[in-house]
PDB file of C-alpha atoms in Angstrom:
ATOM      1  CA  MET F  26       0.000   0.000   0.000  1.00 48.00           C
ATOM      2  CA  ASP F  27       1.277   3.434  -0.906  1.00 52.00           C
ATOM      3  CA  MET F  28       1.866   6.084   1.787  1.00 52.00           C
ATOM      4  CA  ARG F  29      -0.629   8.403   0.054  1.00 59.00           C
ATOM      5  CA  HIS F  30      -3.509   6.002   0.759  1.00 62.00           C
ATOM      6  CA  ARG F  31      -2.763   5.416   4.456  1.00 65.00           C
ATOM      7  CA  THR F  32      -4.477   7.082   7.338  1.00 77.00           C
ATOM      8  CA  ALA F  33      -2.458   9.103   9.830  1.00 70.00           C
ATOM      9  CA  GLY F  34      -2.518   6.244  12.351  1.00 75.00           C
ATOM     10  CA  GLU F  35      -1.295   3.714   9.778  1.00 78.00           C
ATOM     11  CA  ALA F  36       1.481   6.064   8.692  1.00 74.00           C
ATOM     12  CA  ASP F  37       2.611   6.513  12.301  1.00 76.00           C
ATOM     13  CA  GLN F  38       2.545   2.768  12.835  1.00 79.00           C
ATOM     14  CA  PHE F  39       4.543   2.235   9.636  1.00 79.00           C
ATOM     15  CA  ARG F  40       7.152   4.778  10.751  1.00 80.00           C
ATOM     16  CA  ALA F  41       7.407   3.100  14.158  1.00 79.00           C
ATOM     17  CA  GLU F  42       7.948  -0.317  12.522  1.00 82.00           C
ATOM     18  CA  VAL F  43      10.660   1.065  10.242  1.00 80.00           C
ATOM     19  CA  SER F  44      12.328   2.803  13.188  1.00 81.00           C
ATOM     20  CA  ALA F  45      12.273  -0.451  15.214  1.00 79.00           C
ATOM     21  CA  ARG F  46      13.825  -2.356  12.303  1.00 82.00           C
ATOM     22  CA  VAL F  47      16.588   0.232  11.939  1.00 80.00           C
ATOM     23  CA  LEU F  48      17.373  -0.001  15.657  1.00 80.00           C
ATOM     24  CA  THR F  49      17.477  -3.796  15.434  1.00 86.00           C
ATOM     25  CA  VAL F  50      19.896  -3.639  12.511  1.00 82.00           C
ATOM     26  CA  GLU F  51      22.119  -1.178  14.411  1.00 85.00           C
ATOM     27  CA  ARG F  52      22.141  -3.460  17.479  1.00 86.00           C
ATOM     28  CA  ASN F  53      23.039  -6.453  15.342  1.00 86.00           C
ATOM     29  CA  GLU F  54      25.867  -4.530  13.688  1.00 88.00           C
ATOM     30  CA  ARG F  55      27.272  -3.524  17.104  1.00 88.00           C
ATOM     31  CA  LEU F  56      27.027  -7.131  18.292  1.00 90.00           C
ATOM     32  CA  TRP F  57      28.878  -8.452  15.231  1.00 91.00           C
ATOM     33  CA  LEU F  58      31.519  -5.742  15.602  1.00 92.00           C
ATOM     34  CA  ARG F  59      32.113  -6.740  19.251  1.00 92.00           C
ATOM     35  CA  LEU F  60      32.236 -10.461  18.355  1.00 93.00           C
ATOM     36  CA  THR F  61      34.744  -9.715  15.597  1.00 94.00           C
ATOM     37  CA  GLN F  62      36.961  -7.818  18.035  1.00 94.00           C
ATOM     38  CA  VAL F  63      36.861 -10.692  20.528  1.00 93.00           C
ATOM     39  CA  ALA F  64      37.681 -13.219  17.794  1.00 93.00           C
ATOM     40  CA  ASN F  65      40.661 -11.140  16.654  1.00 93.00           C
ATOM     41  CA  ILE F  66      42.010 -10.981  20.205  1.00 92.00           C
ATOM     42  CA  VAL F  67      41.645 -14.742  20.634  1.00 90.00           C
ATOM     43  CA  ILE F  68      43.368 -15.374  17.308  1.00 91.00           C
ATOM     44  CA  ALA F  69      46.228 -13.019  18.232  1.00 90.00           C
ATOM     45  CA  LEU F  70      46.758 -14.549  21.689  1.00 89.00           C
ATOM     46  CA  GLY F  71      46.530 -18.172  20.533  1.00 86.00           C
ATOM     47  CA  PRO F  72      50.116 -18.481  19.252  1.00 87.00           C
ATOM     48  CA  LEU F  73      51.474 -16.745  22.350  1.00 84.00           C
ATOM     49  CA  VAL F  74      49.737 -19.215  24.627  1.00 85.00           C
ATOM     50  CA  ALA F  75      51.039 -22.109  22.544  1.00 84.00           C
ATOM     51  CA  ALA F  76      54.597 -20.718  22.565  1.00 88.00           C
ATOM     52  CA  ARG F  77      54.752 -19.992  26.286  1.00 87.00           C
ATOM     53  CA  ALA F  78      56.653 -23.235  26.957  1.00 88.00           C
ATOM     54  CA  ILE F  79      59.470 -21.822  24.830  1.00 91.00           C
ATOM     55  CA  LEU F  80      59.147 -18.105  25.546  1.00 89.00           C
ATOM     56  CA  ILE F  81      59.021 -18.191  29.361  1.00 91.00           C
ATOM     57  CA  PRO F  82      62.463 -19.844  29.828  1.00 93.00           C
ATOM     58  CA  ILE F  83      64.044 -17.537  27.245  1.00 94.00           C
ATOM     59  CA  VAL F  84      62.614 -14.397  28.844  1.00 93.00           C
ATOM     60  CA  ALA F  85      63.581 -15.640  32.310  1.00 95.00           C
ATOM     61  CA  ALA F  86      67.153 -16.299  31.154  1.00 95.00           C
ATOM     62  CA  VAL F  87      67.459 -12.808  29.688  1.00 95.00           C
ATOM     63  CA  ILE F  88      66.118 -11.174  32.853  1.00 95.00           C
ATOM     64  CA  ILE F  89      68.265 -13.264  35.207  1.00 94.00           C
ATOM     65  CA  GLY F  90      71.341 -12.747  33.032  1.00 92.00           C
ATOM     66  CA  SER F  91      70.870  -8.997  32.934  1.00 94.00           C
ATOM     67  CA  VAL F  92      70.422  -8.849  36.716  1.00 91.00           C
ATOM     68  CA  ILE F  93      73.195 -11.262  37.752  1.00 91.00           C
ATOM     69  CA  GLY F  94      75.744 -10.372  35.036  1.00 88.00           C
ATOM     70  CA  PRO F  95      76.739  -6.981  36.424  1.00 89.00           C
ATOM     71  CA  ALA F  96      76.899  -8.400  39.978  1.00 87.00           C
ATOM     72  CA  ILE F  97      79.301 -11.152  38.886  1.00 85.00           C
ATOM     73  CA  GLU F  98      81.425  -8.629  37.008  1.00 86.00           C
ATOM     74  CA  ALA F  99      81.590  -6.360  40.069  1.00 87.00           C
ATOM     75  CA  SER F 100      82.557  -9.278  42.306  1.00 86.00           C
ATOM     76  CA  GLY F 101      85.394 -10.157  39.917  1.00 82.00           C
ATOM     77  CA  HIS F 102      86.741  -6.608  40.183  1.00 84.00           C
ATOM     78  CA  ARG F 103      86.738  -6.903  43.990  1.00 86.00           C
ATOM     79  CA  GLY F 104      88.842 -10.044  43.971  1.00 83.00           C
ATOM     80  CA  ILE F 105      86.150 -12.695  44.365  1.00 83.00           C
ATOM     81  CA  PRO F 106      87.030 -15.578  42.040  1.00 80.00           C
ATOM     82  CA  THR F 107      84.466 -16.701  39.470  1.00 76.00           C
ATOM     83  CA  LEU F 108      83.914 -20.226  38.250  1.00 74.00           C
ATOM     84  CA  ARG F 109      85.577 -20.803  34.942  1.00 73.00           C
ATOM     85  CA  PRO F 110      85.540 -24.001  32.936  1.00 69.00           C
ATOM     86  CA  ARG F 111      88.771 -25.990  33.100  1.00 72.00           C
ATOM     87  CA  SER F 112      90.791 -25.938  29.951  1.00 70.00           C
ATOM     88  CA  SER F 113      92.121 -29.296  28.806  1.00 61.00           C
TER      89      SER F 113
END
């Protein structure tokens, strides 16, 4: 039915239905946007979780080496002997 042949009440009802549909579409778009963001985060973190068995020891070694290295060097300058491998 064309808008010209509708009564004022029918036209208002039609506008309300269209407005409700537009709001529903906007809500659905926001939901899909949020779900896409969550999926991207999960996809990005997946390899890091899988690689933690390798990454944690490497990172720990770097941190411990950078903390202990200068202390060992300073102790060597003060006359404290360090362990050195025996040469054959």
